PDB file of C-alpha atoms in Angstrom:
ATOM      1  CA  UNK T 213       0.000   0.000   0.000  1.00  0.00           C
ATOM      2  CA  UNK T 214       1.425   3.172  -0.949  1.00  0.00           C
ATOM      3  CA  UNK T 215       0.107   6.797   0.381  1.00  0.00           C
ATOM      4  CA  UNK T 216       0.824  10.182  -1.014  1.00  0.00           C
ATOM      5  CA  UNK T 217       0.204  12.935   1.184  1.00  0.00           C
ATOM      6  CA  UNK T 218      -0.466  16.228  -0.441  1.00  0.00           C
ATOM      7  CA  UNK T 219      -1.213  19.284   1.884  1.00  0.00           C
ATOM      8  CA  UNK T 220       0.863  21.364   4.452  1.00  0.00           C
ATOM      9  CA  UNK T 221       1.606  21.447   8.104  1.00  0.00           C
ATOM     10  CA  UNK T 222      -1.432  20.190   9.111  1.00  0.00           C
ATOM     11  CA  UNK T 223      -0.323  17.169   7.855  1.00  0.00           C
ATOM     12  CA  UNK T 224       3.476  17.210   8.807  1.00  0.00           C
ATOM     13  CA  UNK T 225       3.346  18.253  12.671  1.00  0.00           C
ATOM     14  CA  UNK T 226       4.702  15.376  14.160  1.00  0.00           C
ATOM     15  CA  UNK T 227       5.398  13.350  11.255  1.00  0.00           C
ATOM     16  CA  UNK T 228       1.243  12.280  11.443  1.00  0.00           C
ATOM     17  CA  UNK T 229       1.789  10.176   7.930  1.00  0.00           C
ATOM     18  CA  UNK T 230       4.552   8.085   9.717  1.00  0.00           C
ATOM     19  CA  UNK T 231       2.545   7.462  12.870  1.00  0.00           C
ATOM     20  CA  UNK T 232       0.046   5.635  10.361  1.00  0.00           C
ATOM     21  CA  UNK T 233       3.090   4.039   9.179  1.00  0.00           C
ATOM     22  CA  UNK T 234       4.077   2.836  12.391  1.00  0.00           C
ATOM     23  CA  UNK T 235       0.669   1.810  13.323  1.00  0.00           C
ATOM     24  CA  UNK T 236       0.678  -0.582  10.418  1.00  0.00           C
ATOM     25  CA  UNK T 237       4.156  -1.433  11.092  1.00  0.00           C
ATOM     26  CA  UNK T 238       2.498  -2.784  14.800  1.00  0.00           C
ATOM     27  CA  UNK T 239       0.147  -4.845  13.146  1.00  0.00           C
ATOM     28  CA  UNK T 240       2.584  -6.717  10.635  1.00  0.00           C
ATOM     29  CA  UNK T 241       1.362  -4.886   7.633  1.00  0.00           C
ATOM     30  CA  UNK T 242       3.574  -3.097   5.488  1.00  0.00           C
ATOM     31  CA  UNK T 243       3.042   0.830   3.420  1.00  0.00           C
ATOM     32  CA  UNK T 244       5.012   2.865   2.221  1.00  0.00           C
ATOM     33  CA  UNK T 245       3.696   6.767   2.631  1.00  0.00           C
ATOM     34  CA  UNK T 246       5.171   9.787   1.697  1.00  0.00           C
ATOM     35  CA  UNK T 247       4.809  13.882   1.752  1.00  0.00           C
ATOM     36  CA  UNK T 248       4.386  16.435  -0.478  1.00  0.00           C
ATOM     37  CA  UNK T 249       4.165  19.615   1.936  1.00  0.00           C
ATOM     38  CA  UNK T 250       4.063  23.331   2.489  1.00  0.00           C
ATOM     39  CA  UNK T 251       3.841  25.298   5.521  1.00  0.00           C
ATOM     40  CA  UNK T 252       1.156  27.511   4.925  1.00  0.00           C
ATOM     41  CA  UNK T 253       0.507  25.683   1.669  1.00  0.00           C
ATOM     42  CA  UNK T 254      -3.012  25.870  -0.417  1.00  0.00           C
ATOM     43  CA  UNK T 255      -4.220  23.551  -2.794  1.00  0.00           C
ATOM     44  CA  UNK T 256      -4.761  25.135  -5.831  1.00  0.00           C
ATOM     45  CA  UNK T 257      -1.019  25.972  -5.915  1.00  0.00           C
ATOM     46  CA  UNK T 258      -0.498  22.453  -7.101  1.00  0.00           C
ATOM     47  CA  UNK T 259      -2.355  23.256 -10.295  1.00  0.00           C
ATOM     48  CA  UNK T 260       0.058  26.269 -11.231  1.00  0.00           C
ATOM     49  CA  UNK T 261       1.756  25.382 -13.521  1.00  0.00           C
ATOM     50  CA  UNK T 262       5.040  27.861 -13.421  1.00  0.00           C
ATOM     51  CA  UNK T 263       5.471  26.559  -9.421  1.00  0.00           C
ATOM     52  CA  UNK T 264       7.621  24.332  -7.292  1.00  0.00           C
ATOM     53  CA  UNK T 265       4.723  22.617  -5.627  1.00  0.00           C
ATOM     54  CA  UNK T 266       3.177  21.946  -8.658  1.00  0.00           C
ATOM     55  CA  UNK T 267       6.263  20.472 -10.429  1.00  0.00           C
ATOM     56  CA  UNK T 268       6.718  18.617  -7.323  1.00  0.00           C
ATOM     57  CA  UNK T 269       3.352  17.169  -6.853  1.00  0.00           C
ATOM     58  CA  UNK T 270       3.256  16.191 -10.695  1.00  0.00           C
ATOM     59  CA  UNK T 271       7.095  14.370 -10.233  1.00  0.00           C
ATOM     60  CA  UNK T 272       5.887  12.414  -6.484  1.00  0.00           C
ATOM     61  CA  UNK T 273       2.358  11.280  -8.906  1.00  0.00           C
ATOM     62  CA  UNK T 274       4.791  10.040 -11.871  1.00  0.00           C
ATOM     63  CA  UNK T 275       7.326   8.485  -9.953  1.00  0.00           C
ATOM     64  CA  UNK T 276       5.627   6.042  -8.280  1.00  0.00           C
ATOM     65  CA  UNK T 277       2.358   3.681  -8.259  1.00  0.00           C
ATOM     66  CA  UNK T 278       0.098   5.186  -5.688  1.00  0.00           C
ATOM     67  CA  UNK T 279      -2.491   3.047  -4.197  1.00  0.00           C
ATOM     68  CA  UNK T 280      -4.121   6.746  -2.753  1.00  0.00           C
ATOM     69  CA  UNK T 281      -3.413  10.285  -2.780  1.00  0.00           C
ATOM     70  CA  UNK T 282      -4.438  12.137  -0.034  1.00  0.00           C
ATOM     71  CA  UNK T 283      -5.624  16.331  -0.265  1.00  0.00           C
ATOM     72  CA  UNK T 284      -5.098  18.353   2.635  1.00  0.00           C
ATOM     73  CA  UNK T 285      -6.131  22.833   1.644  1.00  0.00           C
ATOM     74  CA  UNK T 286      -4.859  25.339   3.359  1.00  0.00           C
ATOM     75  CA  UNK T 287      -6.382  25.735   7.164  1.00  0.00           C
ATOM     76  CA  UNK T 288      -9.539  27.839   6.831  1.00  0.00           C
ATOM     77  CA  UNK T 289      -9.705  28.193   2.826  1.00  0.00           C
ATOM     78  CA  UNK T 290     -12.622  25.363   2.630  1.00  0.00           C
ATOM     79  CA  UNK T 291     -15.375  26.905   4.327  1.00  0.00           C
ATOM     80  CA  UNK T 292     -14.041  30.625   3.281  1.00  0.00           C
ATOM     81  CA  UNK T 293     -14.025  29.474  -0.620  1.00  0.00           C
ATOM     82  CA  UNK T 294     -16.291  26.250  -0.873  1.00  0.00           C
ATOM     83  CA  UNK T 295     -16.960  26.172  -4.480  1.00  0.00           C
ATOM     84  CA  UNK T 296     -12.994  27.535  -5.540  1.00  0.00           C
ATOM     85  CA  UNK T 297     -12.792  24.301  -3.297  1.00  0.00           C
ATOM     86  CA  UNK T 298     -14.746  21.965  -4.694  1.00  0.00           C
ATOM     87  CA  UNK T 299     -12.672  23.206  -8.497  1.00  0.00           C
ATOM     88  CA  UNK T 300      -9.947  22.564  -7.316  1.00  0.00           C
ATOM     89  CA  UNK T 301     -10.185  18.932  -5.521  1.00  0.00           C
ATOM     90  CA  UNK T 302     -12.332  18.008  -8.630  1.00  0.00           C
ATOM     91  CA  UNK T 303      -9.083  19.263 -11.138  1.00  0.00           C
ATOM     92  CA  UNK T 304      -6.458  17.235  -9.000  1.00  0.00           C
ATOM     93  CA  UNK T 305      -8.940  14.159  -8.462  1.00  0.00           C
ATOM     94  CA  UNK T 306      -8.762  13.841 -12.092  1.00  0.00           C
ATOM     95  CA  UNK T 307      -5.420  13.975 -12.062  1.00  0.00           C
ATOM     96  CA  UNK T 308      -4.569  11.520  -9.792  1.00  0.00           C
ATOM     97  CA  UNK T 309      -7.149   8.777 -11.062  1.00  0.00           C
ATOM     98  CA  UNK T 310      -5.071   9.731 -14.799  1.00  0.00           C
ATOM     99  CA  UNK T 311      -1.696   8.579 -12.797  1.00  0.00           C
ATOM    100  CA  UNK T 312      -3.837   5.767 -11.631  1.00  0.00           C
ATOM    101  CA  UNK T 313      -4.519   6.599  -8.250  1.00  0.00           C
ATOM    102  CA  UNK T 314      -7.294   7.123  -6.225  1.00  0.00           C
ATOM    103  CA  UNK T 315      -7.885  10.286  -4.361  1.00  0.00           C
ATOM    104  CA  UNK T 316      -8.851  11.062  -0.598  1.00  0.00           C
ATOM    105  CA  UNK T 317      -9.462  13.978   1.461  1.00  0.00           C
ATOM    106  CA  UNK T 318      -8.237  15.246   4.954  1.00  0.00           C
ATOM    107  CA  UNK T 319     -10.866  16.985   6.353  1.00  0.00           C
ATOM    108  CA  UNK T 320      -9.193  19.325   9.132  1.00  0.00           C
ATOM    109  CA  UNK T 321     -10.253  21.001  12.217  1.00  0.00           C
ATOM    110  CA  UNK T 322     -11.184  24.210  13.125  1.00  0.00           C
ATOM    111  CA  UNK T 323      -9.406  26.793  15.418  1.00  0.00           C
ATOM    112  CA  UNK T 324      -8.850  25.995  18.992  1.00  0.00           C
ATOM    113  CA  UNK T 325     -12.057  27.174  20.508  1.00  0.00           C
ATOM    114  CA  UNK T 326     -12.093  30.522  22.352  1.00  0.00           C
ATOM    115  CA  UNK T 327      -8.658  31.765  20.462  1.00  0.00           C
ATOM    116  CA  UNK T 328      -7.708  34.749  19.032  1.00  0.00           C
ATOM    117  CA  UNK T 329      -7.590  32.955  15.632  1.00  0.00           C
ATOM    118  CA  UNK T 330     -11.454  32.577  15.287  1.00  0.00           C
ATOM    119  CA  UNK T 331     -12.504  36.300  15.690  1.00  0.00           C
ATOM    120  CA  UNK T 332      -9.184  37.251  13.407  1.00  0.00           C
ATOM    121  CA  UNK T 333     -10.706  35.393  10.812  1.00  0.00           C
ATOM    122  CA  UNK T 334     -14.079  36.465  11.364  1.00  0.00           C
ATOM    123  CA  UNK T 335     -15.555  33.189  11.860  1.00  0.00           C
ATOM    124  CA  UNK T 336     -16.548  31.321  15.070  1.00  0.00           C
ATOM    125  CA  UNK T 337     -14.919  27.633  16.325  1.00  0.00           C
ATOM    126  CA  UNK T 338     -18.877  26.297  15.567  1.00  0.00           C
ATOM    127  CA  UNK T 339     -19.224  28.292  11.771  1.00  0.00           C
ATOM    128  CA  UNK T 340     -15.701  27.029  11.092  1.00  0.00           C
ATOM    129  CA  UNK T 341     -16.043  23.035  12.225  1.00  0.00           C
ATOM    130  CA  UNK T 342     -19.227  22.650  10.286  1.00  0.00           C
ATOM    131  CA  UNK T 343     -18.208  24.998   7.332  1.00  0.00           C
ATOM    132  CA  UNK T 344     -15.264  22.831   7.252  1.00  0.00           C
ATOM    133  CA  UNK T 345     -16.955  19.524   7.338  1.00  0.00           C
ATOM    134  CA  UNK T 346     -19.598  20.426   4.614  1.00  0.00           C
ATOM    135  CA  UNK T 347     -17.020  22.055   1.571  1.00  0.00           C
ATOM    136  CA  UNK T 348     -15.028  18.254   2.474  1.00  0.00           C
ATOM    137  CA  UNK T 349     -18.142  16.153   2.441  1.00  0.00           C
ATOM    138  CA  UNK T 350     -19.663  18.396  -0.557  1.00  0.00           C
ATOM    139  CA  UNK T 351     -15.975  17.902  -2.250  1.00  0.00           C
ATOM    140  CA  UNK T 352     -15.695  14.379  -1.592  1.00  0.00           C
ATOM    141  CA  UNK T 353     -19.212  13.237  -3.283  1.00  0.00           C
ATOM    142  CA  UNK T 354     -19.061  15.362  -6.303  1.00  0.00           C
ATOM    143  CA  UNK T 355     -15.955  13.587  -7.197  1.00  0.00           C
ATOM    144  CA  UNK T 356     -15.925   9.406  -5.416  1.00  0.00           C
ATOM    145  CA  UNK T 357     -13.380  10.486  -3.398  1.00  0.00           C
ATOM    146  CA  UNK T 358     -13.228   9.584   0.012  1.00  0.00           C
ATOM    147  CA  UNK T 359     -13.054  11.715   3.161  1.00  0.00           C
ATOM    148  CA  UNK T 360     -11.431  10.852   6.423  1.00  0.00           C
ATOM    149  CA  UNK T 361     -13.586  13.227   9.056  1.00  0.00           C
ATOM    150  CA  UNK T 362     -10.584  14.115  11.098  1.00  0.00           C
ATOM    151  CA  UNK T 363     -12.226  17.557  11.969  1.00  0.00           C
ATOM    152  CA  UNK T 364     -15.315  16.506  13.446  1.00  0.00           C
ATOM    153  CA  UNK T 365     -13.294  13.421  15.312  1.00  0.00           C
ATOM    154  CA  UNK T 366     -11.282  16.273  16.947  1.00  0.00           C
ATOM    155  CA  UNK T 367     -14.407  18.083  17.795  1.00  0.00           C
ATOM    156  CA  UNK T 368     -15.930  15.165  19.107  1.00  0.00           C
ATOM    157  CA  UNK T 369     -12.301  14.851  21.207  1.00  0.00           C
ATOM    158  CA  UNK T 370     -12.501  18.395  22.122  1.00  0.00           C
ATOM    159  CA  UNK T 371     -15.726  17.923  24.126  1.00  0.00           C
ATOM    160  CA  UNK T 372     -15.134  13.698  25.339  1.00  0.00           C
ATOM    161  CA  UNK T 373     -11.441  14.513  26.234  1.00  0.00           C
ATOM    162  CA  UNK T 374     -11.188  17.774  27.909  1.00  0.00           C
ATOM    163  CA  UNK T 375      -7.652  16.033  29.616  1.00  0.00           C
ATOM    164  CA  UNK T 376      -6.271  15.877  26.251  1.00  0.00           C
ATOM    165  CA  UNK T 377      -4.654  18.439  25.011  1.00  0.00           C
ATOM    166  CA  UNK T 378      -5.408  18.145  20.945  1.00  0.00           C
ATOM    167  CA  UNK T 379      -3.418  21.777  19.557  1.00  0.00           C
ATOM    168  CA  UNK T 380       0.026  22.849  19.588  1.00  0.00           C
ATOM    169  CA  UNK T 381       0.250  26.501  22.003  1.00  0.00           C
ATOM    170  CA  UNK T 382      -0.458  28.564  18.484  1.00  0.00           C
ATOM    171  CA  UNK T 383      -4.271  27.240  18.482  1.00  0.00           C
ATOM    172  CA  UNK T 384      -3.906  25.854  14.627  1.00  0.00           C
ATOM    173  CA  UNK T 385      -1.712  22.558  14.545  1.00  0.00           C
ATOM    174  CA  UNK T 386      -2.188  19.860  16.330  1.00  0.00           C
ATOM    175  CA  UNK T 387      -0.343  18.718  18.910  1.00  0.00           C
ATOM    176  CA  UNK T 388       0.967  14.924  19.283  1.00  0.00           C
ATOM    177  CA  UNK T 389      -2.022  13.724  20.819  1.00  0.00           C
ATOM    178  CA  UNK T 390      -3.665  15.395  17.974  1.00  0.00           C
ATOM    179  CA  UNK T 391      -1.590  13.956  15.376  1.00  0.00           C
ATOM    180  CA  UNK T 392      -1.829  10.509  16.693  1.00  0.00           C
ATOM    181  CA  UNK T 393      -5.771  11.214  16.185  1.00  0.00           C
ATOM    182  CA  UNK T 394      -5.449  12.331  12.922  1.00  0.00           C
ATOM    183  CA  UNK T 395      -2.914   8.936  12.148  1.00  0.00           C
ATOM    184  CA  UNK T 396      -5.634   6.964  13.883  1.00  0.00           C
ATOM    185  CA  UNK T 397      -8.473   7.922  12.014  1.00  0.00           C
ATOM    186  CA  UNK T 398      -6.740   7.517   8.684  1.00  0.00           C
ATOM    187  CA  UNK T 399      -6.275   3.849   9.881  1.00  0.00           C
ATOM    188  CA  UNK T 400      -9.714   3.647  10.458  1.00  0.00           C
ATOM    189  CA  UNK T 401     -11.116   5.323   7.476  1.00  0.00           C
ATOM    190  CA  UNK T 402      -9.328   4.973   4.622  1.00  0.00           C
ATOM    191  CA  UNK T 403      -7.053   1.534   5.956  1.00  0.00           C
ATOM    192  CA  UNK T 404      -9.962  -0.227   7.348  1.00  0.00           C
ATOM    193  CA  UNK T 405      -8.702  -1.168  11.258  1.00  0.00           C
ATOM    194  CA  UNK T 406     -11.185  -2.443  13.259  1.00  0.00           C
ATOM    195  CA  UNK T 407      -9.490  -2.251  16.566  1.00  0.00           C
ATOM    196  CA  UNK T 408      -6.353  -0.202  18.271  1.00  0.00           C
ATOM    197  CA  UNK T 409      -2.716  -0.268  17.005  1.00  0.00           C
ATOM    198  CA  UNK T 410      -0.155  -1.578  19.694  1.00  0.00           C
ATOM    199  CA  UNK T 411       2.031   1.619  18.699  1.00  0.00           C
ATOM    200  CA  UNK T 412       2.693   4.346  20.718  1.00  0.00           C
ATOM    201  CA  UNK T 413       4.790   7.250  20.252  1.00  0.00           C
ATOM    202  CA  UNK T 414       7.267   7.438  23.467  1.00  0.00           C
ATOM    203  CA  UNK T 415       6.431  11.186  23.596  1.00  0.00           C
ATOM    204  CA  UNK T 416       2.452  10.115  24.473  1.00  0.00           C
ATOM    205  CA  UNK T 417       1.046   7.972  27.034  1.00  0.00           C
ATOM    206  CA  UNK T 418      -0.612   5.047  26.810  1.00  0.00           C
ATOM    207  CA  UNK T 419      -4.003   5.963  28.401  1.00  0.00           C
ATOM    208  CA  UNK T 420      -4.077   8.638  26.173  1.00  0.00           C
ATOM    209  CA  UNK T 421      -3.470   6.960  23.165  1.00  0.00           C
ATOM    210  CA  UNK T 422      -6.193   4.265  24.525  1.00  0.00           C
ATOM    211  CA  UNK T 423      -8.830   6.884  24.749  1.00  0.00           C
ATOM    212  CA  UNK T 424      -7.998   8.424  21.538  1.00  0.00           C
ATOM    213  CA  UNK T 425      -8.232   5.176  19.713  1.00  0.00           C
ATOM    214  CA  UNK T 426     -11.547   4.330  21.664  1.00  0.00           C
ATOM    215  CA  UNK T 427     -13.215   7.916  20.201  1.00  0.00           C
ATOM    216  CA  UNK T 428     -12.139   7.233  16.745  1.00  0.00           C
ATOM    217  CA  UNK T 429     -13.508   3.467  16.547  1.00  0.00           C
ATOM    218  CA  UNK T 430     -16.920   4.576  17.813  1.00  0.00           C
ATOM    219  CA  UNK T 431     -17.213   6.832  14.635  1.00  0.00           C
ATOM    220  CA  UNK T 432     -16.888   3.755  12.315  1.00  0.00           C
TER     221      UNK T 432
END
């Protein structure tokens, strides 16, 4: 199994596509995953043609067979630009079923709620979580793809887990329990586990992992 992961730091805090690697590694089955990331990065730069990222993305889909391809947008650009959205994930769907992949989407999280980010941005933690959630779902059925509901998993955390501390001090990326959430649920949702991984990352303990695993497994 081999997983491309196309988005930005959302995706690369804490490695997140290598704790799914080392979650399969714990249950004797073997993928292969790899990034293509930006810090701050949008998806619609991967269509242009006269940039790095996009020369980048279109090497990574050439130069190997991909079982998947996963698309990760910028934080809040979803639910601020739905339908510019929805273009875009339908333009790189197409080409990643042409390289003879299938596509997938990340749907992310909102803003830690009650932070500075949310009023910055004009939005609120509840307007962004469910304007989030709809451009991925809306995204993900006009074009088979698809989506792993990370954000509303984390949402669902937020409120189960008060203990657990899902975001990194800046309110945007997640922190390692967060990422391990975020590894989890790809497991879940796009690998097909049924039950918890034996891995744990040193850094996070094991009660914490346990009730993160138990919240994801009771959204399948």
């Amino acid at each position: 199994m081999n997983i491309l992961f196309a988005g930005n730091s959302l995706t690369y805090y804490n490695d997140m596509p290598w704790l799914l690697h080392e979650m399969e590694a714990a249950r004797g089955r073997s993928i292969y995953v790899r990034q293509m990331t930006r810090g701050g990065g949008y998806l619609a730069e991967l269509l242009f043609g006269n940039s790095e990222h996009h020369r980048r993305f279109c090497f990574d889909l050439k130069e190997k067979k991909w079982d998947w391809v996963v698309l990760q947008d910028q934080t809040i650009n979803p639910c601020e630009n739905p339908a510019q959205f929805r273009e875009t994930v339908t333009r790189l769907a197409a080409q990643v079923r042409q390289a003879g992949a299938k596509p997938a989407l990340y749907a992310t999280w909102a803003y830690k709620p009650g932070s500075d980010l949310l009023p910055e941005n004009n939005t609120t933690y509840e307007a962004m979580r469910d304007g989030l959630a709809a451009a991925y779902c809306k995204a993900g059925e006009a074009n088979g793809a698809p989506v792993i509901p990370v954000g509303m998993i984390f949402d669902a955390a937020v409120k189960a887990l008060p203990e657990v501390e899902l975001y990194n001090p800046d309110c945007r990326h997640p922190s390692l329990a967060g990422s391990f959430l975020c590894a989890a649920a790809f497991d879940c949702f796009l690998l097909g586990a049924e039950a918890p991984s034996a891995y744990v990352p040193e850094e996070l303990d094991v009660q914490t992992a346990q009730k993160l695993w138990k919240l994801v497994l009771s959204w399948k």
